[in-house]
PDB file of C-alpha atoms in Angstrom:
ATOM      1  CA  MET A  22      10.839  48.196  18.273  1.00 71.00           C
ATOM      2  CA  SER A  23      12.073  44.688  18.778  1.00 90.00           C
ATOM      3  CA  VAL A  24      14.202  42.327  16.873  1.00 93.00           C
ATOM      4  CA  GLU A  25      12.869  41.920  13.338  1.00 95.00           C
ATOM      5  CA  SER A  26      14.038  39.566  10.679  1.00 96.00           C
ATOM      6  CA  LEU A  27      14.761  41.263   7.413  1.00 96.00           C
ATOM      7  CA  GLY A  28      12.237  40.596   4.789  1.00 95.00           C
ATOM      8  CA  GLU A  29      13.516  39.336   1.438  1.00 95.00           C
ATOM      9  CA  ALA A  30      13.657  42.716  -0.303  1.00 97.00           C
ATOM     10  CA  GLU A  31      15.433  44.405   2.642  1.00 96.00           C
ATOM     11  CA  TYR A  32      17.781  41.453   2.991  1.00 96.00           C
ATOM     12  CA  ARG A  33      18.899  41.836  -0.622  1.00 96.00           C
ATOM     13  CA  ARG A  34      19.042  45.635  -0.465  1.00 97.00           C
ATOM     14  CA  VAL A  35      21.299  45.508   2.651  1.00 97.00           C
ATOM     15  CA  TRP A  36      23.535  42.790   1.518  1.00 95.00           C
ATOM     16  CA  ASP A  37      23.866  44.387  -2.029  1.00 96.00           C
ATOM     17  CA  ARG A  38      24.908  47.693  -0.407  1.00 97.00           C
ATOM     18  CA  PHE A  39      27.297  45.866   1.905  1.00 96.00           C
ATOM     19  CA  HIS A  40      28.840  44.096  -1.152  1.00 94.00           C
ATOM     20  CA  ALA A  41      29.210  47.434  -2.850  1.00 96.00           C
ATOM     21  CA  GLU A  42      30.456  49.751  -0.049  1.00 96.00           C
ATOM     22  CA  PHE A  43      32.830  47.248   1.570  1.00 96.00           C
ATOM     23  CA  ALA A  44      33.943  45.324  -1.616  1.00 92.00           C
ATOM     24  CA  PHE A  45      32.951  42.129   0.187  1.00 92.00           C
ATOM     25  CA  LYS A  46      34.943  39.130  -1.147  1.00 85.00           C
ATOM     26  CA  PRO A  47      33.627  36.031   0.609  1.00 78.00           C
ATOM     27  CA  SER A  48      36.386  33.378   0.363  1.00 72.00           C
ATOM     28  CA  THR A  49      38.262  30.657   2.270  1.00 72.00           C
ATOM     29  CA  ASP A  50      41.432  31.563   0.316  1.00 72.00           C
ATOM     30  CA  ARG A  51      43.800  33.467   2.460  1.00 72.00           C
ATOM     31  CA  PHE A  52      44.956  35.374  -0.644  1.00 67.00           C
ATOM     32  CA  GLN A  53      41.496  36.935  -0.702  1.00 68.00           C
ATOM     33  CA  TRP A  54      41.470  38.152   2.909  1.00 72.00           C
ATOM     34  CA  PRO A  55      40.580  40.278   4.760  1.00 81.00           C
ATOM     35  CA  GLY A  56      37.212  39.841   2.939  1.00 85.00           C
ATOM     36  CA  ILE A  57      36.350  43.502   2.909  1.00 90.00           C
ATOM     37  CA  ASP A  58      38.079  46.823   2.114  1.00 90.00           C
ATOM     38  CA  GLU A  59      38.473  47.701   5.773  1.00 94.00           C
ATOM     39  CA  PRO A  60      37.420  51.279   6.345  1.00 94.00           C
ATOM     40  CA  ALA A  61      39.919  54.018   7.145  1.00 94.00           C
ATOM     41  CA  GLY A  62      40.413  54.001  10.929  1.00 95.00           C
ATOM     42  CA  SER A  63      39.358  50.475  11.479  1.00 97.00           C
ATOM     43  CA  VAL A  64      41.167  48.042  13.806  1.00 98.00           C
ATOM     44  CA  THR A  65      41.245  44.237  13.288  1.00 98.00           C
ATOM     45  CA  TRP A  66      42.082  41.726  15.978  1.00 98.00           C
ATOM     46  CA  SER A  67      42.869  38.074  15.679  1.00 97.00           C
ATOM     47  CA  LEU A  68      40.514  35.862  17.555  1.00 97.00           C
ATOM     48  CA  SER A  69      43.217  33.313  18.265  1.00 95.00           C
ATOM     49  CA  ALA A  70      43.330  34.322  22.007  1.00 94.00           C
ATOM     50  CA  LEU A  71      39.962  32.651  22.394  1.00 94.00           C
ATOM     51  CA  ASP A  72      41.313  29.282  21.329  1.00 92.00           C
ATOM     52  CA  ASP A  73      42.324  28.354  24.832  1.00 86.00           C
ATOM     53  CA  ASP A  74      39.273  29.729  26.682  1.00 84.00           C
ATOM     54  CA  PRO A  75      37.671  26.919  28.774  1.00 84.00           C
ATOM     55  CA  GLY A  76      34.337  28.230  29.965  1.00 87.00           C
ATOM     56  CA  TYR A  77      34.230  30.882  27.159  1.00 89.00           C
ATOM     57  CA  LEU A  78      35.063  33.652  29.634  1.00 93.00           C
ATOM     58  CA  LEU A  79      37.273  35.627  27.181  1.00 95.00           C
ATOM     59  CA  LEU A  80      34.631  35.151  24.481  1.00 96.00           C
ATOM     60  CA  ASP A  81      31.956  36.444  26.786  1.00 96.00           C
ATOM     61  CA  ARG A  82      34.049  39.440  27.617  1.00 97.00           C
ATOM     62  CA  MET A  83      34.678  40.151  23.950  1.00 97.00           C
ATOM     63  CA  VAL A  84      31.046  39.919  23.059  1.00 97.00           C
ATOM     64  CA  SER A  85      30.064  42.224  26.037  1.00 97.00           C
ATOM     65  CA  ALA A  86      32.657  44.786  25.087  1.00 98.00           C
ATOM     66  CA  VAL A  87      31.556  45.012  21.444  1.00 98.00           C
ATOM     67  CA  ARG A  88      27.820  45.060  22.422  1.00 97.00           C
ATOM     68  CA  ARG A  89      28.487  47.852  25.022  1.00 98.00           C
ATOM     69  CA  GLY A  90      30.440  49.867  22.535  1.00 98.00           C
ATOM     70  CA  LEU A  91      27.827  49.539  19.894  1.00 98.00           C
ATOM     71  CA  ALA A  92      25.050  50.382  22.304  1.00 98.00           C
ATOM     72  CA  SER A  93      26.891  53.563  23.384  1.00 98.00           C
ATOM     73  CA  CYS A  94      27.284  54.679  19.593  1.00 97.00           C
ATOM     74  CA  ALA A  95      24.017  53.604  18.017  1.00 98.00           C
ATOM     75  CA  ASP A  96      20.268  53.304  18.591  1.00 97.00           C
ATOM     76  CA  GLU A  97      19.614  50.675  15.812  1.00 98.00           C
ATOM     77  CA  LEU A  98      21.693  48.043  14.076  1.00 98.00           C
ATOM     78  CA  TYR A  99      21.654  45.458  11.467  1.00 98.00           C
ATOM     79  CA  ALA A 100      22.894  41.982  12.397  1.00 97.00           C
ATOM     80  CA  LEU A 101      24.008  40.221   9.180  1.00 96.00           C
ATOM     81  CA  ASP A 102      24.785  36.582   8.985  1.00 91.00           C
ATOM     82  CA  TRP A 103      26.087  35.734   5.459  1.00 85.00           C
ATOM     83  CA  GLN A 104      23.627  33.497   3.498  1.00 84.00           C
ATOM     84  CA  HIS A 105      21.327  33.193   6.603  1.00 87.00           C
ATOM     85  CA  GLU A 106      18.628  35.060   8.285  1.00 92.00           C
ATOM     86  CA  SER A 107      19.566  38.605   9.163  1.00 96.00           C
ATOM     87  CA  TYR A 108      18.019  41.261  11.469  1.00 97.00           C
ATOM     88  CA  ARG A 109      17.241  44.812  12.370  1.00 97.00           C
ATOM     89  CA  PHE A 110      16.956  45.677  16.006  1.00 97.00           C
ATOM     90  CA  PRO A 111      17.349  48.410  18.590  1.00 97.00           C
ATOM     91  CA  THR A 112      20.596  48.374  20.633  1.00 97.00           C
ATOM     92  CA  SER A 113      18.206  48.551  23.761  1.00 96.00           C
ATOM     93  CA  ALA A 114      16.912  45.021  22.942  1.00 95.00           C
ATOM     94  CA  LYS A 115      17.525  42.626  25.755  1.00 91.00           C
ATOM     95  CA  ASP A 116      18.531  39.779  23.478  1.00 93.00           C
ATOM     96  CA  TRP A 117      20.698  40.594  20.473  1.00 96.00           C
ATOM     97  CA  PRO A 118      20.712  38.342  17.497  1.00 95.00           C
ATOM     98  CA  LEU A 119      24.043  36.867  16.505  1.00 93.00           C
ATOM     99  CA  SER A 120      27.401  37.604  17.880  1.00 94.00           C
ATOM    100  CA  PRO A 121      30.342  39.613  16.715  1.00 95.00           C
ATOM    101  CA  PHE A 122      32.214  36.277  16.932  1.00 94.00           C
ATOM    102  CA  PRO A 123      32.058  34.748  13.400  1.00 92.00           C
ATOM    103  CA  ASP A 124      30.689  31.278  14.286  1.00 86.00           C
ATOM    104  CA  GLY A 125      30.999  29.568  10.949  1.00 86.00           C
ATOM    105  CA  ASP A 126      30.029  32.368   8.702  1.00 91.00           C
ATOM    106  CA  TYR A 127      30.662  36.015   8.287  1.00 92.00           C
ATOM    107  CA  HIS A 128      28.787  38.061  11.007  1.00 94.00           C
ATOM    108  CA  CYS A 129      28.439  41.878  10.841  1.00 97.00           C
ATOM    109  CA  TYR A 130      26.896  44.459  12.988  1.00 98.00           C
ATOM    110  CA  LEU A 131      26.194  47.680  11.099  1.00 97.00           C
ATOM    111  CA  THR A 132      24.423  50.874  11.839  1.00 98.00           C
ATOM    112  CA  PRO A 133      21.710  51.594   9.118  1.00 97.00           C
ATOM    113  CA  ASP A 134      24.043  54.374   7.528  1.00 97.00           C
ATOM    114  CA  PHE A 135      26.892  51.740   7.524  1.00 97.00           C
ATOM    115  CA  ALA A 136      29.154  54.271   9.269  1.00 97.00           C
ATOM    116  CA  LEU A 137      30.197  51.972  12.099  1.00 97.00           C
ATOM    117  CA  GLY A 138      30.074  48.311  12.961  1.00 98.00           C
ATOM    118  CA  THR A 139      31.944  45.085  13.121  1.00 98.00           C
ATOM    119  CA  PHE A 140      32.891  42.484  10.524  1.00 97.00           C
ATOM    120  CA  GLY A 141      33.704  39.012  11.761  1.00 96.00           C
ATOM    121  CA  HIS A 142      35.724  36.790   9.349  1.00 94.00           C
ATOM    122  CA  PRO A 143      35.433  32.988  10.225  1.00 94.00           C
ATOM    123  CA  TRP A 144      38.318  31.874   8.131  1.00 91.00           C
ATOM    124  CA  GLU A 145      40.757  34.557   8.794  1.00 92.00           C
ATOM    125  CA  TYR A 146      39.600  34.219  12.434  1.00 94.00           C
ATOM    126  CA  THR A 147      39.341  38.022  12.888  1.00 96.00           C
ATOM    127  CA  VAL A 148      37.069  40.708  13.985  1.00 97.00           C
ATOM    128  CA  CYS A 149      37.278  44.138  12.472  1.00 98.00           C
ATOM    129  CA  VAL A 150      35.810  47.236  14.243  1.00 98.00           C
ATOM    130  CA  PHE A 151      35.131  50.407  12.333  1.00 98.00           C
ATOM    131  CA  GLY A 152      33.724  53.865  12.762  1.00 98.00           C
ATOM    132  CA  ASP A 153      35.761  56.315  15.023  1.00 97.00           C
ATOM    133  CA  ALA A 154      33.383  56.352  17.921  1.00 98.00           C
ATOM    134  CA  LEU A 155      33.102  52.559  18.152  1.00 98.00           C
ATOM    135  CA  VAL A 156      36.856  52.126  17.730  1.00 98.00           C
ATOM    136  CA  THR A 157      37.438  54.458  20.605  1.00 98.00           C
ATOM    137  CA  ALA A 158      34.817  52.755  22.767  1.00 98.00           C
ATOM    138  CA  VAL A 159      36.192  49.235  22.420  1.00 98.00           C
ATOM    139  CA  SER A 160      39.907  49.432  21.557  1.00 98.00           C
ATOM    140  CA  ALA A 161      41.490  49.283  24.971  1.00 98.00           C
ATOM    141  CA  GLU A 162      39.183  46.459  26.208  1.00 98.00           C
ATOM    142  CA  LEU A 163      39.464  44.427  23.002  1.00 98.00           C
ATOM    143  CA  THR A 164      43.240  44.787  23.117  1.00 98.00           C
ATOM    144  CA  GLU A 165      43.230  43.516  26.758  1.00 97.00           C
ATOM    145  CA  ILE A 166      41.108  40.579  25.796  1.00 97.00           C
ATOM    146  CA  LEU A 167      42.487  39.612  22.455  1.00 97.00           C
ATOM    147  CA  GLY A 168      46.012  41.113  22.434  1.00 97.00           C
ATOM    148  CA  ASP A 169      47.499  43.690  20.122  1.00 98.00           C
ATOM    149  CA  PRO A 170      45.558  44.331  16.928  1.00 98.00           C
ATOM    150  CA  LEU A 171      46.577  42.409  13.759  1.00 95.00           C
ATOM    151  CA  ARG A 172      46.244  45.506  11.680  1.00 94.00           C
ATOM    152  CA  ARG A 173      45.028  49.042  11.562  1.00 94.00           C
ATOM    153  CA  SER A 174      43.603  50.606   8.455  1.00 89.00           C
ATOM    154  CA  ALA A 175      44.985  54.063   7.542  1.00 80.00           C
TER     155      ALA A 175
END
């Protein structure tokens, strides 16, 4: 299996489920943030540490840490880009679509059962990691790169 764009029906089904399960509230209004009901056990980091990152070394480290963590926990993922093309792909794929960094829109990586993944919020400028195995796999490295978490969901 390779990277596949979601067809219209699957795109709608996945996004409708995401809206329902995570109470997704897209908004630039800070009073509407964090944008989703962050799952129990999730950890959210500010991305502000990446602001002074000439050469994007910290960004590259963050992306690598998240991708390694996801690959260690899952065989297949959805890569969702709000109001844009979204994908299904194996974690063994050489080139992954999108990034955990929310480059202008919400970006999500999700397992097909929605049990673990990431949610990047472009206006809050955060990345939320959820699912016990994934949080365990990436927390130490993301904290080293991004600093202490902004919040943890009980």
